[in-house]
Amino acid sequence: MSVYRQSATDTVVGNEDRALFEEMVKRILQQEVAPEYERWEEAHQVPRRLWNTLGEAGLLGVDLPEALGGSNAGVDICLMVCEEMSRQGFGGLASGYNIHANIVMPYLLHLGSEAQQAHWLPRMASGEVVGAIAMTEPGAGSDLAAMRTSAERVDNGWKLNGAKVFITNGQLADLVIVCAKTDPAAGARGVSLFLVDASLPGFSRGKPIRKIGQHASDTAELFFDDLVVPESALLGEAGKGFVYLMQELPRERLGVGAQALGAIDGALQLTLAYVQERRAFGQRIADFQNTRFVLATVRAELEMGRAYFNQCLQRYGWGEMNSTDAAALKLMLSEMQCRAVDRCLQLFGGYGYSQEYPISRFYVDARIQTIYAGTSEIMQEVIARDMLGKANQAA
Ligand SMILES: Cc1cc2nc3c(=O)[nH]c(=O)nc-3n(C[C@H](O)[C@H](O)[C@H](O)COP(=O)(O)OP(=O)(O)OC[C@H]3O[C@@H](n4cnc5c(N)ncnc54)[C@H](O)[C@@H]3O)c2cc1C
């Protein structure tokens, strides 16, 4: 049963429709993704047309108002899509989807002007426009305030210079939300967000970054070389970039949490099937007490994780999920995912280490979850700061 059914988020979709939607998502992924996914992993990128396919199937504008091309179906449904992608073993696709649908679209919906929304969101819902968000730089990851990308005022707009790294959807993106310093002397108060059209002169992409997992998710370096964007590209107010980043963290981290839940569930299903087939010492692997304890522990953790996820989702729906909740959720579920898939893989013996067994992909795809969208150490820092205040950073 979906973990979302009991949520109290503001959604116009009833339980029956929700179940139908879930079935539709499963079917679309089996039809459109499963047969090709191995090839996309080898190509280190999904094909551009996949985004149009997802858009035509109604999976991209799930919680967007109908007037903007969406289905107005609720955040929980959008997260369910992400979870299902992970459950079916498409971790790289789930990450790209999460960026597009759970980060870039909500930024536009919450911060964009009517004109910005009308310009971008219907095309994001149809898959005509792929979204990315570019915060990280070679010298600024966890320490985002150290970013050097700048945006300087020019006649009728802003001129951007700088470089970003590890940008999910970077190769295929048509729209990139770029974080840049508009007032370098103002520290955190000098950062602004820009809606950058990737077809503008001065925008370029590096080679795709080769990763140990989530191969189908395209990850790129981006460069801005005297890239001039119009005044209308500024998202929200100048200087409020950090405030907006903080504000939108809960949704981003719910997305990572949904990915984790789906992946744990998917890995558990694969493992349950395997241990009942494989035999050693005259009995099924499933009959060793160790196997039973491992599976029981993973299942129990999954249930606990779901309960906390649902609690956060409910708070999000009420507008009460704060950055500490988001950090606790991201920390717990991503660490749990890594632990769970590791334990599951162990029960496959040597076959778990073979790429022919899908559990191996669950393992490599999981590893990034404790790093992107804020590392586990930063999550711990955020939670500790909530209890103890800021640590003395002096040596
Ligand atoms: C596959 C992938 C996809 C990504 N997608 C995106 C994207 O779409 N957009 C985007 O902007 N970024 C993206 N990122 C970047 C990601 O968010 C960063 O890699 C991450 O925030 C960590 O930054 P860093 O790599 O610079 O590590 P660093 O910040 O250099 O951290 C190195 C280590 O030091 C630890 N550390 C740092 N500061 C502290 C501290 N104060 N206390 C304790 N420990 C600390 C970290 O936890 C980590 O263990 C992606 C990364 C990858 C690999």
Coordinates of C-alpha atoms and ligand atoms in Angstrom, one line a residue:
M1 CA 0.0 0.0 0.0
S2 CA 1.2 3.5 -0.8
V3 CA 2.6 5.4 2.2
Y4 CA 0.8 8.5 1.1
R5 CA -2.8 7.4 1.5
Q6 CA -3.1 8.6 5.1
S7 CA -1.5 11.9 4.5
A8 CA -3.5 15.1 5.2
T9 CA -1.9 17.3 2.6
D10 CA -4.0 19.6 0.7
T11 CA -4.9 17.6 -2.4
V12 CA -7.9 17.5 -4.6
V13 CA -7.4 13.8 -5.4
G14 CA -9.5 11.2 -3.6
N15 CA -8.1 7.8 -2.5
E16 CA -9.6 6.0 -5.5
D17 CA -8.1 8.4 -8.0
R18 CA -4.9 8.2 -6.1
A19 CA -4.8 4.4 -6.5
L20 CA -5.6 4.8 -10.2
F21 CA -2.8 7.3 -10.6
E22 CA -0.4 5.0 -8.8
E23 CA -1.3 2.2 -11.2
M24 CA -0.8 4.4 -14.2
V25 CA 2.6 5.5 -13.0
K26 CA 3.7 1.9 -12.5
R27 CA 2.4 1.0 -16.0
I28 CA 4.1 4.0 -17.7
L29 CA 7.4 3.2 -16.0
Q30 CA 7.1 -0.5 -17.1
Q31 CA 6.2 0.4 -20.6
E32 CA 8.3 3.5 -21.3
V33 CA 11.3 3.2 -19.0
A34 CA 12.0 -0.4 -18.0
P35 CA 12.8 -1.8 -21.5
E36 CA 15.3 1.0 -22.3
Y37 CA 16.8 1.8 -18.9
E38 CA 19.9 -0.3 -19.1
R39 CA 20.8 1.4 -22.4
W40 CA 20.3 4.8 -20.8
E41 CA 22.5 3.8 -17.9
E42 CA 25.2 3.0 -20.4
A43 CA 24.7 6.3 -22.3
H44 CA 24.9 8.1 -18.9
Q45 CA 21.8 10.1 -19.8
V46 CA 18.1 9.6 -20.5
P47 CA 17.0 10.5 -24.0
R48 CA 15.6 14.0 -24.4
R49 CA 12.3 12.6 -25.7
L50 CA 11.7 10.8 -22.3
W51 CA 10.8 14.2 -20.8
N52 CA 8.1 14.7 -23.5
T53 CA 6.8 11.2 -22.8
L54 CA 6.6 11.9 -19.1
G55 CA 4.9 15.2 -19.8
E56 CA 2.4 13.6 -22.2
A57 CA 1.6 11.0 -19.6
G58 CA 0.8 13.8 -17.1
L59 CA 3.7 13.0 -14.7
L60 CA 5.5 16.3 -14.8
G61 CA 2.9 18.8 -13.7
V62 CA 1.3 16.6 -11.1
D63 CA 0.7 19.2 -8.4
L64 CA 0.6 22.3 -10.6
P65 CA -2.7 24.2 -11.0
E66 CA -4.6 23.2 -14.1
A67 CA -4.4 26.8 -15.5
L68 CA -0.6 26.3 -15.8
G69 CA -0.9 22.9 -17.5
G70 CA -0.8 20.7 -14.4
S71 CA -3.1 18.2 -12.8
N72 CA -3.6 19.9 -9.5
A73 CA -3.3 16.5 -7.9
G74 CA -1.2 17.3 -4.7
V75 CA 2.3 17.2 -3.6
D76 CA 1.9 13.7 -2.2
I77 CA 1.1 12.4 -5.7
C78 CA 4.2 14.1 -7.2
L79 CA 6.3 12.5 -4.4
M80 CA 4.7 9.1 -5.1
V81 CA 6.0 9.3 -8.7
C82 CA 9.5 9.8 -7.4
E83 CA 9.1 6.9 -5.0
E84 CA 7.8 4.6 -7.7
M85 CA 10.8 5.4 -10.0
S86 CA 13.1 4.5 -7.2
R87 CA 11.1 1.3 -6.2
Q88 CA 11.5 0.1 -9.8
G89 CA 15.2 0.6 -9.7
F90 CA 15.4 3.8 -11.7
G91 CA 17.4 5.8 -9.2
G92 CA 19.0 8.1 -11.7
L93 CA 15.7 9.0 -13.3
A94 CA 14.2 9.6 -9.9
S95 CA 16.9 12.2 -9.1
G96 CA 16.4 14.0 -12.4
Y97 CA 12.6 14.0 -11.9
N98 CA 13.0 15.2 -8.3
I99 CA 15.0 18.2 -9.5
H100 CA 12.5 19.1 -12.2
A101 CA 9.2 18.4 -10.4
N102 CA 10.0 18.7 -6.7
I103 CA 12.5 21.6 -6.8
V104 CA 12.5 23.8 -10.0
M105 CA 8.7 23.8 -10.5
P106 CA 7.9 24.6 -6.9
Y107 CA 10.5 27.4 -6.9
L108 CA 8.7 28.9 -9.8
L109 CA 5.3 28.3 -8.3
H110 CA 6.2 29.8 -5.0
L111 CA 8.5 32.6 -6.0
G112 CA 7.8 33.3 -9.7
S113 CA 5.8 36.3 -11.0
E114 CA 2.7 35.5 -13.1
A115 CA 4.6 36.2 -16.2
Q116 CA 7.5 33.9 -15.2
Q117 CA 5.1 31.1 -14.3
A118 CA 3.2 31.5 -17.6
H119 CA 6.4 31.5 -19.6
W120 CA 8.0 28.4 -18.0
L121 CA 5.6 26.2 -16.1
P122 CA 3.2 24.9 -18.9
R123 CA 6.3 24.0 -20.9
M124 CA 7.8 22.2 -17.9
A125 CA 4.6 20.3 -17.4
S126 CA 4.6 19.1 -21.0
G127 CA 8.3 18.2 -21.0
E128 CA 9.2 20.8 -23.6
V129 CA 11.4 22.5 -21.0
V130 CA 13.7 20.5 -18.6
G131 CA 14.6 22.2 -15.4
A132 CA 17.8 22.2 -13.3
I133 CA 19.1 24.1 -10.3
A134 CA 22.7 25.3 -10.0
M135 CA 24.0 26.1 -6.6
T136 CA 27.2 24.0 -6.2
E137 CA 30.5 25.3 -7.4
P138 CA 34.0 23.7 -7.5
G139 CA 34.9 25.8 -4.4
A140 CA 31.5 26.0 -2.8
G141 CA 29.5 22.9 -1.9
S142 CA 28.4 22.6 1.7
D143 CA 29.8 26.1 2.2
L144 CA 27.4 27.7 -0.3
A145 CA 28.2 31.2 0.9
A146 CA 31.7 30.8 -0.6
M147 CA 30.1 30.8 -4.1
R148 CA 31.9 33.0 -6.7
T149 CA 29.4 33.1 -9.5
S150 CA 28.5 36.7 -9.9
A151 CA 25.6 38.7 -11.4
E152 CA 26.3 42.3 -12.1
R153 CA 23.7 44.8 -13.1
V154 CA 23.8 46.0 -16.7
D155 CA 21.4 47.9 -18.9
N156 CA 18.0 46.1 -18.8
G157 CA 19.3 43.1 -16.9
W158 CA 22.2 41.2 -15.3
K159 CA 25.5 39.8 -16.5
L160 CA 26.5 36.4 -15.1
N161 CA 30.0 35.0 -14.8
G162 CA 31.1 31.8 -13.1
A163 CA 30.9 28.1 -13.1
K164 CA 28.8 25.4 -11.4
V165 CA 29.5 21.7 -10.9
F166 CA 27.5 18.5 -10.4
I167 CA 24.3 19.9 -11.8
T168 CA 21.6 17.3 -12.2
N169 CA 19.9 17.5 -15.6
G170 CA 22.7 19.8 -16.6
Q171 CA 23.2 18.4 -20.1
L172 CA 19.5 18.4 -21.0
A173 CA 18.3 21.4 -19.1
D174 CA 16.5 24.3 -21.0
L175 CA 16.0 26.3 -17.8
V176 CA 18.5 26.5 -15.0
I177 CA 17.9 28.3 -11.7
V178 CA 21.3 29.8 -11.1
C179 CA 22.4 31.1 -7.6
A180 CA 24.7 34.1 -8.0
K181 CA 26.2 36.8 -5.9
T182 CA 24.6 40.1 -6.7
D183 CA 26.3 41.9 -3.8
P184 CA 29.5 40.2 -2.9
A185 CA 30.0 42.4 0.2
A186 CA 26.7 41.5 1.7
G187 CA 27.5 37.8 2.5
A188 CA 24.4 35.6 2.6
R189 CA 22.3 38.6 2.0
G190 CA 24.0 39.2 -1.4
V191 CA 22.8 36.1 -3.2
S192 CA 20.0 36.1 -5.8
L193 CA 18.3 33.5 -8.0
F194 CA 18.0 33.8 -11.8
L195 CA 15.9 31.9 -14.3
V196 CA 18.5 31.3 -16.9
D197 CA 17.4 30.2 -20.4
A198 CA 20.1 27.7 -21.5
S199 CA 19.9 28.8 -25.1
L200 CA 21.3 32.3 -24.3
P201 CA 24.8 33.2 -25.6
G202 CA 27.4 32.8 -22.8
F203 CA 25.8 29.6 -21.4
S204 CA 27.8 26.4 -21.9
R205 CA 28.1 22.9 -20.5
G206 CA 31.1 20.8 -19.8
K207 CA 31.4 17.1 -20.4
P208 CA 29.0 14.8 -18.5
I209 CA 30.4 13.9 -15.1
R210 CA 31.0 10.1 -14.8
K211 CA 29.7 8.8 -11.5
I212 CA 29.7 5.5 -9.6
G213 CA 25.9 5.2 -9.7
Q214 CA 22.8 6.8 -11.0
H215 CA 24.3 6.7 -14.4
A216 CA 21.2 7.6 -16.3
S217 CA 21.0 10.9 -14.4
D218 CA 23.0 13.4 -16.4
T219 CA 25.3 15.5 -14.3
A220 CA 27.2 18.4 -15.7
E221 CA 29.4 21.3 -15.2
L222 CA 27.9 24.6 -16.3
F223 CA 29.7 27.8 -17.4
F224 CA 28.5 31.4 -17.6
D225 CA 30.6 33.7 -19.6
D226 CA 29.3 37.3 -19.8
L227 CA 25.9 35.7 -20.0
V228 CA 23.3 38.5 -20.1
V229 CA 19.8 37.8 -18.8
P230 CA 16.9 40.2 -18.8
E231 CA 15.6 41.9 -15.7
S232 CA 12.6 39.5 -15.9
A233 CA 15.0 36.6 -15.2
L234 CA 15.4 37.6 -11.5
L235 CA 13.4 35.1 -9.4
G236 CA 11.9 36.8 -6.4
E237 CA 13.8 39.8 -5.0
A238 CA 17.5 40.5 -5.3
G239 CA 19.5 39.5 -2.3
K240 CA 16.9 37.0 -1.0
G241 CA 18.4 34.0 -2.6
F242 CA 19.5 32.3 0.6
V243 CA 16.1 32.9 2.2
Y244 CA 14.4 31.2 -0.8
L245 CA 16.8 28.3 -0.7
M246 CA 16.0 27.7 3.0
Q247 CA 12.3 28.1 2.3
E248 CA 12.3 25.5 -0.4
L249 CA 14.4 22.9 1.4
P250 CA 11.5 20.9 2.9
R251 CA 10.1 20.0 -0.5
E252 CA 13.5 19.1 -1.9
R253 CA 14.2 16.9 1.1
L254 CA 10.8 15.3 1.0
G255 CA 11.7 14.3 -2.6
V256 CA 15.0 12.7 -1.4
G257 CA 13.0 11.0 1.3
A258 CA 10.5 9.6 -1.2
Q259 CA 13.4 8.3 -3.3
A260 CA 14.9 6.6 -0.2
L261 CA 11.6 4.9 0.8
G262 CA 11.0 3.6 -2.8
A263 CA 14.5 2.3 -3.0
I264 CA 14.4 0.5 0.3
D265 CA 11.1 -1.1 -0.6
G266 CA 12.3 -2.1 -4.1
A267 CA 15.5 -3.6 -2.7
L268 CA 13.5 -5.5 -0.1
Q269 CA 11.2 -7.0 -2.7
L270 CA 14.1 -8.2 -4.8
T271 CA 15.8 -9.7 -1.7
L272 CA 12.7 -11.4 -0.5
A273 CA 12.4 -13.2 -3.9
Y274 CA 16.0 -14.1 -4.0
V275 CA 16.4 -15.6 -0.5
Q276 CA 13.4 -17.9 -1.1
E277 CA 15.0 -19.3 -4.2
R278 CA 18.7 -19.6 -3.4
R279 CA 19.8 -22.6 -1.3
A280 CA 22.9 -23.3 0.8
F281 CA 23.6 -26.1 3.3
G282 CA 20.4 -27.9 2.2
Q283 CA 18.1 -25.0 3.0
R284 CA 16.8 -21.8 1.6
I285 CA 18.8 -18.7 2.4
A286 CA 15.5 -17.4 3.8
D287 CA 15.6 -20.1 6.5
F288 CA 18.8 -18.9 8.1
Q289 CA 18.0 -16.9 11.2
N290 CA 20.4 -14.2 10.2
T291 CA 18.5 -13.7 6.9
R292 CA 15.2 -13.4 8.7
F293 CA 16.6 -10.9 11.2
V294 CA 18.1 -8.8 8.5
L295 CA 14.9 -8.7 6.5
A296 CA 12.8 -8.0 9.6
T297 CA 15.1 -5.1 10.6
V298 CA 15.0 -3.5 7.1
R299 CA 11.2 -3.8 7.1
A300 CA 10.9 -2.3 10.6
E301 CA 13.1 0.6 9.7
L302 CA 11.2 1.2 6.5
E303 CA 7.9 1.4 8.5
M304 CA 9.5 3.8 10.9
G305 CA 10.8 5.9 8.0
R306 CA 7.4 5.9 6.4
A307 CA 5.8 7.1 9.5
Y308 CA 8.2 10.0 9.9
F309 CA 7.9 10.8 6.2
N310 CA 4.1 11.0 6.4
Q311 CA 4.4 13.2 9.5
C312 CA 6.6 15.6 7.7
L313 CA 4.4 15.5 4.6
Q314 CA 1.4 16.4 6.8
R315 CA 3.4 19.3 8.3
Y316 CA 4.4 20.4 4.8
G317 CA 0.8 20.5 3.8
W318 CA 0.0 22.7 6.8
G319 CA 3.0 24.9 6.0
E320 CA 4.7 23.8 9.3
M321 CA 7.6 21.7 8.1
N322 CA 10.7 23.6 9.0
S323 CA 14.4 23.2 8.0
T324 CA 15.2 21.0 11.1
D325 CA 12.4 18.6 10.1
A326 CA 13.7 18.5 6.6
A327 CA 17.3 17.9 7.8
A328 CA 16.2 15.1 10.2
L329 CA 14.1 13.5 7.4
K330 CA 16.9 13.7 4.9
L331 CA 19.5 12.4 7.4
M332 CA 17.5 9.5 8.6
L333 CA 16.0 8.2 5.4
S334 CA 19.2 8.5 3.2
E335 CA 21.4 6.9 5.8
M336 CA 18.7 4.2 6.3
Q337 CA 18.6 3.6 2.5
C338 CA 22.4 3.0 2.3
R339 CA 22.3 0.7 5.3
A340 CA 19.3 -1.2 4.0
V341 CA 20.5 -1.8 0.5
D342 CA 23.9 -2.8 1.8
R343 CA 22.3 -5.5 4.1
C344 CA 20.1 -6.7 1.2
L345 CA 23.0 -7.0 -1.2
Q346 CA 24.9 -9.0 1.3
L347 CA 22.1 -11.7 1.2
F348 CA 22.8 -12.1 -2.5
G349 CA 26.4 -13.2 -1.9
G350 CA 28.6 -12.8 -4.9
Y351 CA 25.6 -12.3 -7.2
G352 CA 24.8 -9.1 -5.4
Y353 CA 28.1 -7.7 -6.7
S354 CA 27.3 -8.7 -10.2
Q355 CA 25.7 -6.0 -12.5
E356 CA 23.4 -8.7 -13.8
Y357 CA 21.5 -8.6 -10.5
P358 CA 19.5 -5.4 -10.1
I359 CA 20.2 -5.2 -6.4
S360 CA 23.7 -4.0 -7.4
R361 CA 22.2 -0.9 -9.0
F362 CA 20.2 -0.2 -5.8
Y363 CA 23.5 -0.3 -4.0
V364 CA 25.5 2.2 -6.2
D365 CA 22.5 4.4 -6.7
A366 CA 21.9 4.8 -3.0
R367 CA 25.4 6.2 -2.2
I368 CA 24.8 9.7 -3.4
Q369 CA 21.7 10.2 -1.3
T370 CA 23.7 11.0 1.8
I371 CA 25.7 13.6 -0.1
Y372 CA 23.6 15.7 -2.5
A373 CA 20.8 18.0 -1.3
G374 CA 23.0 18.6 1.8
T375 CA 25.4 16.0 3.3
S376 CA 24.6 14.0 6.3
E377 CA 27.2 16.0 8.3
I378 CA 25.4 19.3 7.3
M379 CA 22.1 17.8 8.3
Q380 CA 23.5 16.9 11.7
E381 CA 24.8 20.4 12.0
V382 CA 21.4 21.9 11.2
I383 CA 19.7 19.7 13.8
A384 CA 22.3 20.4 16.4
R385 CA 22.1 24.1 15.7
D386 CA 18.4 24.0 16.4
M387 CA 19.1 22.5 19.8
L388 CA 22.4 24.2 20.8
G389 CA 22.8 27.3 18.7
K390 CA 25.6 27.9 16.2
A391 CA 29.0 26.2 17.0
N392 CA 32.0 28.4 17.6
Q393 CA 33.7 28.1 14.2
A394 CA 37.0 29.7 15.5
A395 CA 39.9 27.3 15.6
Ligands
LIG1 C1 25.3 13.2 -8.5 C2 25.3 14.5 -7.9 C3 24.2 15.4 -8.2 C4 24.2 16.7 -7.7 N1 23.2 17.5 -8.1 C5 23.3 18.8 -7.8 C6 22.4 19.8 -8.4 O1 21.5 19.4 -9.1 N2 22.5 21.1 -8.0 C7 23.5 21.5 -7.2 O2 23.6 22.7 -6.9 N3 24.4 20.7 -6.6 C8 24.3 19.3 -6.9 N4 25.2 18.4 -6.3 C9 26.2 18.9 -5.4 C10 26.0 18.4 -4.0 O3 24.9 19.1 -3.4 C11 27.3 18.7 -3.3 O4 28.2 17.7 -3.8 C12 27.1 18.6 -1.8 O5 26.4 19.6 -1.2 C13 28.5 18.6 -1.0 O6 29.3 19.6 -1.5 P1 30.8 19.2 -1.9 O7 30.8 18.1 -2.9 O8 31.5 20.5 -2.3 O9 31.5 18.6 -0.6 P2 32.2 19.5 0.6 O10 31.4 20.6 1.0 O11 33.6 19.8 0.1 O12 32.3 18.4 1.8 C14 33.3 17.4 1.9 C15 33.1 16.7 3.2 O13 33.2 17.7 4.3 C16 32.1 17.7 5.1 N5 31.8 19.0 5.6 C17 31.7 20.2 5.0 N6 31.4 21.2 5.8 C18 31.2 20.6 7.0 C19 30.8 21.1 8.3 N7 30.5 22.4 8.5 N8 30.8 20.3 9.4 C20 31.1 18.9 9.2 N9 31.4 18.4 8.0 C21 31.5 19.2 6.9 C22 30.9 17.2 4.2 O14 29.8 16.7 4.9 C23 31.7 16.1 3.4 O15 31.7 14.9 4.1 C24 25.2 17.1 -6.8 C25 26.2 16.3 -6.5 C26 26.3 15.0 -7.0 C27 27.5 14.1 -6.7

